[in-house]
Amino acid sequence: MRKNNALLVVYNRYKHPPSTEKYPSDLPVWWLIILFLLLALSAQWNTDFASSNTFIKSCVAGIGTTSLLALSAWVCYSRTLKSAYIYVSPERTCFIALFALSGLSIFWAANIDFAITKWLLWLSASISFVLVLNLKLSARNLILLAWGLVVSGSIIAIVGILQHLTDGLISLPQSEPPASTFKNKNMAAQIIILVWPLSLFLLFSRPVKDKWTLLLGLCIALMLVYVYYTSTRSA
């Protein structure tokens, strides 16, 4: 009976974080925006640097998200009473168990290198989810995140449009041009389609100054023109 009571106390203690010790920070918003821009620009600009654009983007995503998680933890630690807590719940326990099982599948995978590469991508996605989940939910943060994604999508579109209209101005390895900073135009077009609606969110979220309206219109046009040039059904 005492053991069950102790487990109940531990569960109630760590199920919900105490409100007096939770300090969400605005700083990771800018860090995430910088990471978005780095992911948009990361590519095989130097043919001797790496084997593919996908490999470079995977490295940037993995190193970037891990660094942001460590930096965010340090900021939270420095603002609290120098104490750390791990909060558990049935949903989080199931998620951690599923993620651990996917990691253990590496040991019986037919291609270990491929399995590790894909698991690292899922790890980057999980860290990104944790970072975004711990951001302060406010209109300002949502607008900043949307701007970061829209600008990143516009950069991808500009590179792809220049590849389509010019010959040799931007030299990047491509299996299906115009692939922008991706190796395949299908992958780049999918990113643009996911990001493009955020420009409408920015346009109608609140009264926007004329200069920002013009910038949003330009971003929308660039992304739509690039998707047209890809002429791919995946978009």
Coordinates of N, CA, C and O in Angstrom, one line a residue, residues 50-156:
A50 N 30.4 17.4 -50.0 CA 29.5 16.3 -49.6 C 28.9 15.6 -50.8 O 29.1 16.0 -51.9
S51 N 28.2 14.5 -50.5 CA 27.7 13.7 -51.6 C 26.4 14.2 -52.2 O 26.1 13.9 -53.4
S52 N 25.6 14.8 -51.4 CA 24.3 15.2 -51.9 C 23.7 16.4 -51.0 O 24.2 16.6 -49.9
N53 N 22.7 17.1 -51.6 CA 22.1 18.1 -50.8 C 21.3 17.6 -49.7 O 21.2 18.2 -48.6
T54 N 20.7 16.4 -49.8 CA 19.9 15.8 -48.8 C 20.7 15.5 -47.6 O 20.3 15.7 -46.4
F55 N 21.9 15.0 -47.8 CA 22.8 14.7 -46.7 C 23.2 16.0 -45.9 O 23.2 16.0 -44.7
I56 N 23.5 17.0 -46.7 CA 23.8 18.3 -46.0 C 22.7 18.8 -45.2 O 22.8 19.3 -44.1
K57 N 21.5 18.8 -45.8 CA 20.3 19.3 -45.0 C 20.0 18.5 -43.8 O 19.6 19.0 -42.7
S58 N 20.2 17.2 -43.9 CA 20.0 16.3 -42.7 C 21.0 16.6 -41.6 O 20.6 16.7 -40.4
C59 N 22.3 16.9 -42.0 CA 23.3 17.3 -41.0 C 22.9 18.6 -40.3 O 23.0 18.8 -39.1
V60 N 22.5 19.6 -41.2 CA 22.2 20.9 -40.6 C 21.0 20.8 -39.7 O 20.9 21.4 -38.6
A61 N 20.0 20.0 -40.1 CA 18.8 19.8 -39.3 C 19.1 19.1 -37.9 O 18.7 19.6 -36.9
G62 N 19.9 18.1 -38.0 CA 20.3 17.3 -36.8 C 21.1 18.2 -35.8 O 20.8 18.3 -34.6
I63 N 22.2 18.8 -36.3 CA 23.0 19.6 -35.5 C 22.3 20.8 -35.0 O 22.4 21.2 -33.8
G64 N 21.5 21.5 -35.9 CA 20.8 22.7 -35.5 C 19.8 22.4 -34.4 O 19.7 23.2 -33.4
T65 N 18.9 21.4 -34.6 CA 17.9 21.2 -33.6 C 18.5 20.7 -32.3 O 18.0 21.1 -31.2
T66 N 19.5 19.9 -32.3 CA 20.2 19.5 -31.0 C 20.8 20.7 -30.3 O 20.7 20.8 -29.1
S67 N 21.4 21.6 -31.1 CA 22.0 22.8 -30.5 C 21.0 23.7 -29.9 O 21.1 24.2 -28.8
L68 N 19.8 23.8 -30.6 CA 18.8 24.7 -30.0 C 18.1 24.1 -28.8 O 17.8 24.8 -27.9
L69 N 18.0 22.7 -28.7 CA 17.5 22.1 -27.5 C 18.4 22.3 -26.3 O 18.0 22.6 -25.2
A70 N 19.7 22.2 -26.6 CA 20.7 22.4 -25.5 C 20.7 23.8 -25.0 O 20.7 24.1 -23.8
L71 N 20.6 24.8 -26.0 CA 20.6 26.2 -25.7 C 19.3 26.6 -24.9 O 19.3 27.4 -24.0
S72 N 18.2 26.0 -25.4 CA 16.9 26.3 -24.7 C 16.9 25.8 -23.3 O 16.4 26.4 -22.4
A73 N 17.5 24.5 -23.1 CA 17.6 24.0 -21.7 C 18.4 24.8 -20.8 O 18.1 25.0 -19.7
W74 N 19.5 25.4 -21.4 CA 20.4 26.2 -20.6 C 19.7 27.5 -20.2 O 19.9 28.0 -19.1
V75 N 19.0 28.1 -21.1 CA 18.2 29.3 -20.8 C 17.2 29.1 -19.7 O 17.1 29.9 -18.7
C76 N 16.4 28.0 -19.8 CA 15.4 27.7 -18.8 C 16.1 27.4 -17.5 O 15.6 27.8 -16.4
Y77 N 17.2 26.7 -17.5 CA 17.9 26.4 -16.3 C 18.4 27.6 -15.6 O 18.4 27.8 -14.4
S78 N 18.9 28.6 -16.4 CA 19.5 29.8 -15.8 C 18.4 30.7 -15.2 O 18.7 31.6 -14.4
R79 N 17.1 30.6 -15.7 CA 16.0 31.4 -15.2 C 15.3 30.8 -14.1 O 14.4 31.5 -13.5
T80 N 15.5 29.6 -13.8 CA 14.7 28.9 -12.7 C 15.6 28.8 -11.4 O 16.7 29.4 -11.3
L81 N 15.1 28.0 -10.5 CA 15.8 27.8 -9.2 C 16.9 26.8 -9.3 O 17.1 26.0 -8.4
K82 N 17.6 26.7 -10.5 CA 18.7 25.7 -10.7 C 18.2 24.3 -10.5 O 18.9 23.5 -9.9
S83 N 17.0 24.0 -10.9 CA 16.5 22.6 -10.7 C 15.8 22.2 -12.0 O 15.3 23.0 -12.8
A84 N 15.8 20.9 -12.3 CA 15.2 20.4 -13.5 C 14.1 19.3 -13.1 O 14.3 18.6 -12.1
Y85 N 13.1 19.2 -14.0 CA 12.0 18.3 -13.7 C 11.8 17.5 -15.0 O 11.9 18.1 -16.1
I86 N 11.4 16.3 -14.9 CA 10.9 15.5 -16.0 C 9.4 15.2 -15.8 O 9.1 14.5 -14.8
Y87 N 8.6 15.7 -16.7 CA 7.1 15.5 -16.5 C 6.7 14.4 -17.4 O 6.9 14.3 -18.6
V88 N 6.0 13.4 -16.7 CA 5.5 12.2 -17.5 C 4.0 12.2 -17.5 O 3.3 12.8 -16.7
S89 N 3.5 11.6 -18.5 CA 2.0 11.4 -18.7 C 1.8 10.1 -19.6 O 2.8 9.7 -20.2
P90 N 0.7 9.6 -19.6 CA 0.5 8.4 -20.4 C 0.8 8.6 -21.9 O 1.3 7.8 -22.6
E91 N 0.4 9.8 -22.4 CA 0.7 10.2 -23.8 C 2.2 10.3 -24.1 O 2.7 9.7 -25.1
R92 N 2.9 10.9 -23.2 CA 4.3 11.1 -23.4 C 5.0 9.8 -23.2 O 6.0 9.5 -23.9
T93 N 4.6 8.9 -22.3 CA 5.2 7.6 -22.1 C 5.0 6.7 -23.3 O 6.0 6.1 -23.8
C94 N 3.8 6.8 -24.0 CA 3.6 6.0 -25.2 C 4.5 6.5 -26.3 O 5.1 5.7 -27.1
F95 N 4.6 7.8 -26.4 CA 5.5 8.4 -27.5 C 6.9 8.0 -27.3 O 7.6 7.7 -28.3
I96 N 7.4 8.1 -26.1 CA 8.8 7.8 -25.8 C 9.1 6.3 -26.1 O 10.1 5.9 -26.6
A97 N 8.1 5.4 -25.7 CA 8.2 4.0 -26.0 C 8.3 3.7 -27.5 O 9.1 2.9 -27.9
L98 N 7.4 4.4 -28.2 CA 7.4 4.2 -29.7 C 8.7 4.6 -30.3 O 9.3 4.0 -31.2
F99 N 9.2 5.8 -29.8 CA 10.4 6.3 -30.4 C 11.6 5.4 -30.0 O 12.5 5.1 -30.8
A100 N 11.6 4.8 -28.8 CA 12.7 3.9 -28.4 C 12.6 2.6 -29.2 O 13.7 2.1 -29.6
L101 N 11.4 2.1 -29.5 CA 11.3 0.9 -30.3 C 11.8 1.2 -31.7 O 12.4 0.3 -32.3
S102 N 11.5 2.3 -32.3 CA 12.0 2.6 -33.6 C 13.6 2.7 -33.6 O 14.2 2.3 -34.6
G103 N 14.1 3.2 -32.5 CA 15.6 3.2 -32.4 C 16.2 1.8 -32.3 O 17.2 1.5 -32.9
L104 N 15.5 0.9 -31.6 CA 16.0 -0.5 -31.4 C 15.9 -1.2 -32.7 O 16.6 -2.2 -32.9
S105 N 15.0 -0.8 -33.6 CA 14.8 -1.5 -34.9 C 16.1 -1.4 -35.8 O 16.2 -2.2 -36.7
I106 N 17.0 -0.5 -35.4 CA 18.3 -0.5 -36.1 C 19.0 -1.8 -36.1 O 19.7 -2.2 -37.0
F107 N 18.9 -2.5 -35.0 CA 19.7 -3.7 -34.8 C 19.2 -4.9 -35.6 O 20.0 -5.8 -35.9
W108 N 18.0 -4.8 -36.1 CA 17.5 -5.9 -37.1 C 17.2 -5.3 -38.4 O 16.5 -6.0 -39.2
A109 N 17.6 -4.1 -38.7 CA 17.4 -3.5 -40.0 C 18.2 -4.2 -41.1 O 19.4 -4.6 -40.8
A110 N 17.7 -4.3 -42.3 CA 18.5 -4.9 -43.4 C 19.6 -4.0 -43.8 O 20.7 -4.5 -44.2
N111 N 19.4 -2.7 -43.8 CA 20.5 -1.7 -44.1 C 20.6 -0.8 -42.9 O 19.8 0.1 -42.7
I112 N 21.7 -1.0 -42.2 CA 21.9 -0.3 -40.9 C 22.2 1.2 -41.2 O 21.6 2.1 -40.5
D113 N 23.0 1.5 -42.2 CA 23.2 2.9 -42.6 C 22.0 3.7 -42.9 O 21.8 4.8 -42.4
F114 N 21.1 3.1 -43.7 CA 19.9 3.7 -44.1 C 19.0 3.9 -42.9 O 18.3 4.9 -42.7
A115 N 18.9 2.9 -42.0 CA 18.1 3.0 -40.8 C 18.5 4.1 -39.9 O 17.7 4.8 -39.3
I116 N 19.8 4.2 -39.7 CA 20.4 5.3 -38.8 C 20.1 6.6 -39.4 O 19.7 7.6 -38.7
T117 N 20.2 6.8 -40.7 CA 20.0 8.1 -41.3 C 18.5 8.5 -41.1 O 18.2 9.6 -40.8
K118 N 17.6 7.6 -41.4 CA 16.2 7.9 -41.2 C 15.8 8.1 -39.7 O 15.0 9.0 -39.4
W119 N 16.4 7.4 -38.8 CA 16.1 7.6 -37.4 C 16.6 8.9 -36.9 O 16.0 9.6 -36.1
L120 N 17.8 9.4 -37.5 CA 18.2 10.7 -37.1 C 17.3 11.8 -37.6 O 17.1 12.9 -37.0
L121 N 16.7 11.6 -38.8 CA 15.7 12.6 -39.3 C 14.5 12.6 -38.3 O 13.9 13.7 -38.0
W122 N 14.0 11.5 -37.9 CA 12.9 11.4 -36.9 C 13.3 12.1 -35.6 O 12.5 12.7 -34.9
L123 N 14.6 11.9 -35.2 CA 15.1 12.5 -34.0 C 15.0 14.1 -34.1 O 14.6 14.8 -33.2
S124 N 15.5 14.6 -35.3 CA 15.4 16.0 -35.5 C 14.0 16.5 -35.5 O 13.7 17.6 -34.9
A125 N 13.0 15.8 -36.0 CA 11.6 16.2 -36.0 C 11.1 16.1 -34.6 O 10.3 17.0 -34.2
S126 N 11.5 15.2 -33.8 CA 11.0 15.1 -32.4 C 11.5 16.3 -31.6 O 10.8 16.8 -30.8
I127 N 12.8 16.6 -31.8 CA 13.4 17.7 -31.1 C 12.7 19.0 -31.5 O 12.4 19.9 -30.6
S128 N 12.4 19.2 -32.8 CA 11.7 20.4 -33.2 C 10.3 20.5 -32.6 O 9.9 21.5 -32.2
F129 N 9.7 19.3 -32.5 CA 8.3 19.3 -31.8 C 8.4 19.8 -30.4 O 7.6 20.5 -29.9
V130 N 9.5 19.3 -29.7 CA 9.7 19.7 -28.3 C 10.0 21.2 -28.2 O 9.4 21.9 -27.3
L131 N 10.8 21.7 -29.1 CA 11.1 23.1 -29.1 C 9.9 24.0 -29.3 O 9.6 25.0 -28.6
V132 N 9.1 23.6 -30.3 CA 7.9 24.4 -30.6 C 6.9 24.3 -29.5 O 6.2 25.3 -29.2
L133 N 6.8 23.1 -28.9 CA 5.8 22.9 -27.9 C 6.1 23.8 -26.6 O 5.2 24.2 -25.9
N134 N 7.4 24.1 -26.4 CA 7.8 24.9 -25.2 C 7.9 26.4 -25.5 O 8.3 27.1 -24.7
L135 N 7.5 26.8 -26.7 CA 7.5 28.2 -27.0 C 6.3 28.8 -26.4 O 5.2 28.2 -26.2
K136 N 6.4 30.1 -26.1 CA 5.2 30.8 -25.6 C 4.2 31.0 -26.7 O 4.5 31.6 -27.7
L137 N 3.0 30.6 -26.5 CA 2.0 30.6 -27.5 C 1.4 32.0 -27.5 O 0.6 32.4 -26.6
S138 N 1.8 32.8 -28.4 CA 1.3 34.2 -28.6 C 1.2 34.6 -30.0 O 1.8 33.9 -30.9
A139 N 0.5 35.6 -30.3 CA 0.3 36.0 -31.7 C 1.7 36.5 -32.3 O 2.0 36.2 -33.5
R140 N 2.5 37.1 -31.5 CA 3.8 37.6 -32.0 C 4.7 36.4 -32.4 O 5.3 36.4 -33.4
N141 N 4.7 35.4 -31.6 CA 5.6 34.2 -31.9 C 5.1 33.5 -33.1 O 5.9 33.0 -34.0
L142 N 3.8 33.4 -33.3 CA 3.2 32.7 -34.4 C 3.5 33.5 -35.7 O 3.9 32.9 -36.7
I143 N 3.4 34.8 -35.6 CA 3.7 35.6 -36.8 C 5.2 35.5 -37.2 O 5.5 35.4 -38.3
L144 N 6.0 35.6 -36.2 CA 7.5 35.5 -36.4 C 7.8 34.1 -37.1 O 8.6 34.0 -38.0
L145 N 7.3 33.0 -36.6 CA 7.5 31.7 -37.1 C 7.0 31.6 -38.6 O 7.7 31.1 -39.5
A146 N 5.8 32.2 -38.8 CA 5.3 32.2 -40.2 C 6.2 33.0 -41.1 O 6.4 32.6 -42.3
W147 N 6.7 34.2 -40.7 CA 7.6 35.0 -41.5 C 8.8 34.2 -41.8 O 9.4 34.2 -42.9
G148 N 9.4 33.5 -40.8 CA 10.6 32.7 -41.1 C 10.4 31.7 -42.1 O 11.3 31.4 -43.0
L149 N 9.3 31.0 -42.1 CA 9.0 29.9 -43.0 C 8.7 30.5 -44.4 O 9.2 29.9 -45.4
V150 N 8.0 31.6 -44.5 CA 7.7 32.2 -45.8 C 8.9 32.7 -46.4 O 9.1 32.5 -47.7
V151 N 9.8 33.4 -45.7 CA 11.1 33.9 -46.3 C 11.9 32.7 -46.7 O 12.6 32.8 -47.8
S152 N 12.0 31.6 -45.9 CA 12.8 30.5 -46.3 C 12.2 29.9 -47.6 O 13.0 29.5 -48.5
G153 N 10.9 29.8 -47.7 CA 10.3 29.3 -49.0 C 10.5 30.2 -50.2 O 10.8 29.7 -51.3
S154 N 10.6 31.5 -49.9 CA 10.9 32.4 -51.0 C 12.3 32.3 -51.5 O 12.6 32.4 -52.7
I155 N 13.2 32.0 -50.5 CA 14.6 31.8 -50.9 C 14.8 30.5 -51.8 O 15.5 30.6 -52.8
I156 N 14.1 29.5 -51.4 CA 14.1 28.3 -52.2 C 13.5 28.5 -53.6 O 14.0 28.1 -54.6

